[in-house]
mmCIF file of C-alpha atoms and ligand atoms in Angstrom:
data_model
loop_
_atom_site.group_PDB
_atom_site.id
_atom_site.type_symbol
_atom_site.label_atom_id
_atom_site.label_comp_id
_atom_site.label_asym_id
_atom_site.label_seq_id
_atom_site.Cartn_x
_atom_site.Cartn_y
_atom_site.Cartn_z
ATOM 1 C CA MET A 1 -89.614 -132.682 -73.068
ATOM 2 C CA SER A 2 -88.411 -129.906 -70.821
ATOM 3 C CA ASN A 3 -85.990 -130.614 -67.971
ATOM 4 C CA ILE A 4 -87.799 -130.819 -64.654
ATOM 5 C CA ILE A 5 -86.105 -128.909 -61.861
ATOM 6 C CA LEU A 6 -87.096 -129.791 -58.321
ATOM 7 C CA ILE A 7 -86.776 -127.055 -55.741
ATOM 8 C CA GLY A 8 -87.740 -126.900 -52.087
ATOM 9 C CA PHE A 9 -86.515 -126.908 -48.539
ATOM 10 C CA MET A 10 -84.020 -129.455 -47.211
ATOM 11 C CA GLY A 11 -85.969 -132.634 -46.490
ATOM 12 C CA SER A 12 -88.771 -131.888 -48.935
ATOM 13 C CA GLY A 13 -87.963 -135.060 -50.873
ATOM 14 C CA LYS A 14 -86.384 -133.527 -54.001
ATOM 15 C CA THR A 15 -83.779 -136.253 -54.371
ATOM 16 C CA THR A 16 -86.015 -139.184 -53.413
ATOM 17 C CA PHE A 17 -88.911 -138.090 -55.597
ATOM 18 C CA GLY A 18 -86.543 -136.968 -58.363
ATOM 19 C CA LYS A 19 -84.874 -140.386 -58.579
ATOM 20 C CA TRP A 20 -88.264 -142.095 -58.536
ATOM 21 C CA LEU A 21 -89.700 -139.807 -61.223
ATOM 22 C CA ALA A 22 -86.653 -140.141 -63.481
ATOM 23 C CA GLY A 23 -86.840 -143.922 -63.079
ATOM 24 C CA SER A 24 -90.533 -144.143 -63.912
ATOM 25 C CA TRP A 25 -90.357 -141.743 -66.868
ATOM 26 C CA ASN A 26 -87.058 -143.129 -68.091
ATOM 27 C CA MET A 27 -85.288 -139.790 -67.874
ATOM 28 C CA GLY A 28 -81.824 -138.825 -66.659
ATOM 29 C CA PHE A 29 -81.409 -137.661 -63.081
ATOM 30 C CA CYS A 30 -78.930 -135.426 -61.333
ATOM 31 C CA ASP A 31 -78.651 -133.644 -58.039
ATOM 32 C CA THR A 32 -76.547 -130.486 -57.736
ATOM 33 C CA ASP A 33 -75.380 -131.441 -54.218
ATOM 34 C CA GLU A 34 -74.164 -134.837 -55.408
ATOM 35 C CA LEU A 35 -72.465 -133.285 -58.451
ATOM 36 C CA ILE A 36 -70.707 -130.701 -56.284
ATOM 37 C CA GLU A 37 -69.546 -133.316 -53.778
ATOM 38 C CA ALA A 38 -68.181 -135.474 -56.592
ATOM 39 C CA LYS A 39 -66.456 -132.540 -58.286
ATOM 40 C CA GLU A 40 -64.869 -131.320 -55.049
ATOM 41 C CA ASP A 41 -64.298 -134.854 -53.788
ATOM 42 C CA ARG A 42 -65.582 -133.983 -50.317
ATOM 43 C CA THR A 43 -68.832 -133.651 -48.446
ATOM 44 C CA ILE A 44 -70.956 -130.532 -48.236
ATOM 45 C CA ASN A 45 -70.251 -130.398 -44.491
ATOM 46 C CA ASP A 46 -66.557 -130.337 -45.313
ATOM 47 C CA ILE A 47 -66.941 -127.659 -47.988
ATOM 48 C CA PHE A 48 -68.910 -125.421 -45.581
ATOM 49 C CA SER A 49 -66.465 -125.886 -42.706
ATOM 50 C CA LYS A 50 -63.233 -125.509 -44.710
ATOM 51 C CA LYS A 51 -64.254 -122.995 -47.388
ATOM 52 C CA GLY A 52 -67.413 -121.355 -46.081
ATOM 53 C CA GLU A 53 -70.944 -120.949 -47.398
ATOM 54 C CA GLU A 54 -70.148 -118.337 -50.069
ATOM 55 C CA TYR A 55 -67.674 -120.696 -51.698
ATOM 56 C CA PHE A 56 -70.362 -123.397 -51.796
ATOM 57 C CA ARG A 57 -72.872 -120.926 -53.279
ATOM 58 C CA ASP A 58 -70.359 -120.073 -56.018
ATOM 59 C CA LEU A 59 -70.043 -123.789 -56.775
ATOM 60 C CA GLU A 60 -73.829 -124.025 -57.074
ATOM 61 C CA THR A 61 -73.957 -121.169 -59.600
ATOM 62 C CA GLU A 62 -71.083 -122.708 -61.538
ATOM 63 C CA MET A 63 -72.840 -126.098 -61.545
ATOM 64 C CA ILE A 64 -76.141 -124.746 -62.823
ATOM 65 C CA LYS A 65 -74.293 -122.893 -65.598
ATOM 66 C CA ALA A 66 -72.438 -126.104 -66.473
ATOM 67 C CA LEU A 67 -75.753 -127.961 -66.704
ATOM 68 C CA ILE A 68 -77.124 -125.315 -69.068
ATOM 69 C CA ASP A 69 -74.039 -125.422 -71.236
ATOM 70 C CA GLU A 70 -73.942 -129.225 -71.009
ATOM 71 C CA ARG A 71 -70.324 -128.656 -70.256
ATOM 72 C CA VAL A 72 -69.758 -132.245 -69.276
ATOM 73 C CA ASP A 73 -66.106 -131.558 -68.601
ATOM 74 C CA ARG A 74 -67.269 -129.403 -65.698
ATOM 75 C CA VAL A 75 -69.991 -131.828 -64.625
ATOM 76 C CA PRO A 76 -68.170 -134.706 -62.943
ATOM 77 C CA GLN A 77 -70.548 -137.484 -63.857
ATOM 78 C CA ASN A 78 -71.484 -137.269 -67.489
ATOM 79 C CA MET A 79 -75.190 -136.745 -67.071
ATOM 80 C CA GLY A 80 -75.985 -136.998 -70.742
ATOM 81 C CA LEU A 81 -78.141 -133.912 -70.588
ATOM 82 C CA THR A 82 -78.769 -134.079 -74.276
ATOM 83 C CA GLU A 83 -81.876 -135.959 -73.102
ATOM 84 C CA SER A 84 -84.215 -134.163 -70.742
ATOM 85 C CA ALA A 85 -83.576 -134.862 -67.103
ATOM 86 C CA VAL A 86 -84.960 -134.456 -63.631
ATOM 87 C CA ILE A 87 -82.632 -132.113 -61.771
ATOM 88 C CA SER A 88 -82.814 -131.778 -58.011
ATOM 89 C CA VAL A 89 -81.194 -128.584 -56.739
ATOM 90 C CA GLY A 90 -79.935 -127.773 -53.231
ATOM 91 C CA GLY A 91 -82.477 -126.042 -50.993
ATOM 92 C CA GLY A 92 -80.547 -122.772 -50.961
ATOM 93 C CA LEU A 93 -79.771 -122.605 -54.668
ATOM 94 C CA PRO A 94 -82.845 -120.528 -55.677
ATOM 95 C CA VAL A 95 -81.915 -117.821 -53.140
ATOM 96 C CA ARG A 96 -79.414 -116.155 -55.486
ATOM 97 C CA PRO A 97 -81.316 -114.152 -58.099
ATOM 98 C CA VAL A 98 -78.881 -115.153 -60.851
ATOM 99 C CA ASN A 99 -79.581 -118.821 -60.121
ATOM 100 C CA ARG A 100 -83.314 -118.231 -60.487
ATOM 101 C CA GLU A 101 -82.800 -116.826 -63.943
ATOM 102 C CA LEU A 102 -80.514 -119.749 -64.842
ATOM 103 C CA MET A 103 -83.025 -122.308 -63.548
ATOM 104 C CA HIS A 104 -85.724 -120.908 -65.803
ATOM 105 C CA ARG A 105 -83.409 -121.341 -68.756
ATOM 106 C CA LEU A 106 -82.705 -124.913 -67.705
ATOM 107 C CA GLY A 107 -86.285 -126.154 -67.373
ATOM 108 C CA ILE A 108 -89.618 -126.055 -65.586
ATOM 109 C CA CYS A 109 -89.368 -125.427 -61.825
ATOM 110 C CA VAL A 110 -91.464 -127.623 -59.564
ATOM 111 C CA TYR A 111 -91.576 -126.606 -55.889
ATOM 112 C CA LEU A 112 -92.051 -129.445 -53.424
ATOM 113 C CA ARG A 113 -93.776 -127.597 -50.584
ATOM 114 C CA THR A 114 -93.646 -129.368 -47.242
ATOM 115 C CA SER A 115 -94.997 -128.321 -43.847
ATOM 116 C CA LYS A 116 -92.625 -127.322 -41.086
ATOM 117 C CA GLU A 117 -93.907 -130.168 -38.877
ATOM 118 C CA GLU A 118 -93.106 -132.731 -41.562
ATOM 119 C CA LEU A 119 -89.660 -131.227 -42.175
ATOM 120 C CA VAL A 120 -88.831 -131.340 -38.464
ATOM 121 C CA ARG A 121 -89.884 -134.983 -38.379
ATOM 122 C CA ARG A 122 -87.764 -135.886 -41.399
ATOM 123 C CA LEU A 123 -84.685 -133.893 -40.457
ATOM 124 C CA GLN A 124 -84.510 -134.783 -36.768
ATOM 125 C CA SER A 125 -81.518 -137.083 -36.981
ATOM 126 C CA ASP A 126 -79.875 -135.562 -40.037
ATOM 127 C CA THR A 127 -76.185 -134.745 -39.746
ATOM 128 C CA THR A 128 -75.442 -133.887 -43.375
ATOM 129 C CA ARG A 129 -76.824 -130.326 -43.526
ATOM 130 C CA PRO A 130 -74.470 -127.719 -42.063
ATOM 131 C CA LEU A 131 -77.154 -125.020 -41.889
ATOM 132 C CA LEU A 132 -79.197 -127.147 -39.490
ATOM 133 C CA ALA A 133 -76.362 -128.168 -37.175
ATOM 134 C CA GLY A 134 -76.512 -127.145 -33.486
ATOM 135 C CA GLY A 135 -79.295 -125.234 -31.766
ATOM 136 C CA ARG A 136 -82.992 -125.963 -32.003
ATOM 137 C CA LEU A 137 -83.953 -127.609 -35.257
ATOM 138 C CA GLU A 138 -87.470 -126.208 -35.298
ATOM 139 C CA GLU A 139 -86.252 -122.627 -34.891
ATOM 140 C CA LYS A 140 -83.646 -123.039 -37.608
ATOM 141 C CA ILE A 141 -86.192 -124.420 -40.019
ATOM 142 C CA SER A 142 -88.689 -121.666 -39.163
ATOM 143 C CA SER A 143 -86.283 -118.818 -39.783
ATOM 144 C CA LEU A 144 -84.855 -120.264 -43.010
ATOM 145 C CA MET A 145 -88.391 -121.013 -44.200
ATOM 146 C CA ALA A 146 -89.513 -117.468 -43.471
ATOM 147 C CA ALA A 147 -86.615 -116.147 -45.548
ATOM 148 C CA ARG A 148 -87.191 -118.536 -48.434
ATOM 149 C CA ARG A 149 -90.907 -119.247 -48.746
ATOM 150 C CA ASP A 150 -91.635 -116.310 -51.063
ATOM 151 C CA ILE A 151 -88.581 -117.064 -53.182
ATOM 152 C CA TYR A 152 -89.619 -120.671 -53.735
ATOM 153 C CA GLU A 153 -93.178 -119.638 -54.572
ATOM 154 C CA SER A 154 -92.124 -116.898 -56.979
ATOM 155 C CA VAL A 155 -89.722 -119.098 -58.920
ATOM 156 C CA ALA A 156 -92.083 -122.081 -59.131
ATOM 157 C CA ASP A 157 -93.908 -122.932 -62.349
ATOM 158 C CA LEU A 158 -95.795 -125.542 -60.335
ATOM 159 C CA ILE A 159 -96.248 -126.077 -56.587
ATOM 160 C CA LEU A 160 -96.869 -129.543 -55.153
ATOM 161 C CA ASP A 161 -97.999 -129.811 -51.528
ATOM 162 C CA THR A 162 -96.202 -132.998 -50.726
ATOM 163 C CA ASP A 163 -97.273 -133.809 -47.139
ATOM 164 C CA ASN A 164 -100.139 -136.104 -48.083
ATOM 165 C CA MET A 165 -99.437 -136.687 -51.742
ATOM 166 C CA SER A 166 -98.234 -139.963 -53.236
ATOM 167 C CA PHE A 167 -95.387 -139.941 -55.754
ATOM 168 C CA GLU A 168 -97.885 -141.159 -58.382
ATOM 169 C CA ALA A 169 -100.190 -138.194 -57.730
ATOM 170 C CA MET A 170 -97.247 -135.790 -57.817
ATOM 171 C CA ALA A 171 -96.054 -137.250 -61.126
ATOM 172 C CA ASP A 172 -99.567 -137.005 -62.616
ATOM 173 C CA THR A 173 -99.776 -133.325 -61.711
ATOM 174 C CA VAL A 174 -96.377 -132.639 -63.276
ATOM 175 C CA LYS A 175 -97.417 -134.528 -66.410
ATOM 176 C CA ARG A 176 -100.666 -132.558 -66.723
ATOM 177 C CA THR A 177 -98.849 -129.244 -66.288
ATOM 178 C CA LEU A 178 -96.254 -130.129 -68.923
ATOM 179 C CA ALA A 179 -99.023 -131.153 -71.322
ATOM 180 C CA GLN A 180 -101.071 -127.982 -70.696
ATOM 181 C CA ARG A 181 -98.037 -125.823 -71.357
ATOM 182 C CA LYS A 182 -96.906 -127.971 -74.276
ATOM 183 C CA LEU A 183 -93.458 -128.359 -72.707
HETATM 184 C C1 LIG B 201 -78.857 -126.293 -48.350
HETATM 185 C C2 LIG B 201 -79.492 -127.442 -48.774
HETATM 186 C C3 LIG B 201 -78.775 -128.693 -49.025
HETATM 187 C C4 LIG B 201 -77.319 -128.406 -49.404
HETATM 188 C C5 LIG B 201 -76.667 -127.535 -48.373
HETATM 189 C C6 LIG B 201 -77.383 -126.202 -48.194
HETATM 190 C C7 LIG B 201 -79.683 -125.078 -48.092
HETATM 191 O O1 LIG B 201 -79.406 -129.432 -50.070
HETATM 192 O O2 LIG B 201 -77.254 -127.803 -50.659
HETATM 193 O O3 LIG B 201 -76.634 -128.235 -47.158
HETATM 194 O O4 LIG B 201 -79.123 -123.970 -48.028
HETATM 195 O O5 LIG B 201 -80.921 -125.226 -47.968
HETATM 196 P P1 LIG B 201 -80.796 -130.255 -49.890
HETATM 197 O O6 LIG B 201 -81.904 -129.270 -50.041
HETATM 198 O O7 LIG B 201 -80.771 -131.230 -51.007
HETATM 199 O O8 LIG B 201 -80.761 -130.881 -48.556
#
């Protein structure tokens, strides 16, 4: 089976759903943010504040290449990607065109689309995302969303509107799509 790559805005549930899906389908799971934090041995907040966003974006590109190459020496936890896996990628990773091309080589891209209202609700007390720190959360989400919506939609092989969808229903839709496309 193809790898399943979960994309979407911060707070769209990529990691939570990804872990659940991998568990119920008995697949491997990895999350580029977690892999980067483990490799760098520091938090994303720390990477952004000490090294800046561009440095983090370079790490994301390097990580997605490492996953394609199954270069486990460069992937801190040996993910065993010889088996297909569910891979959750950071919300900003699809913004770089090169990453979009790499994601398509890595697997099928599933966009977890979530309404702004739901994102605001989920991210209200979050302190782990540097791009949302300070200022008005709703405005930050709106402007990042406006810049990214078309990118997410264009890269997606499948879009799931997650606001009122159960994990079971989401998984069924993914399964049907994979079967239709013989992936
Ligand atoms: C980011 C999303 C985060 C993380 C970093 C930047 C973004 O990942 O990579 O804070 O630019 O949208 P999640 O989408 O998993 O929160």
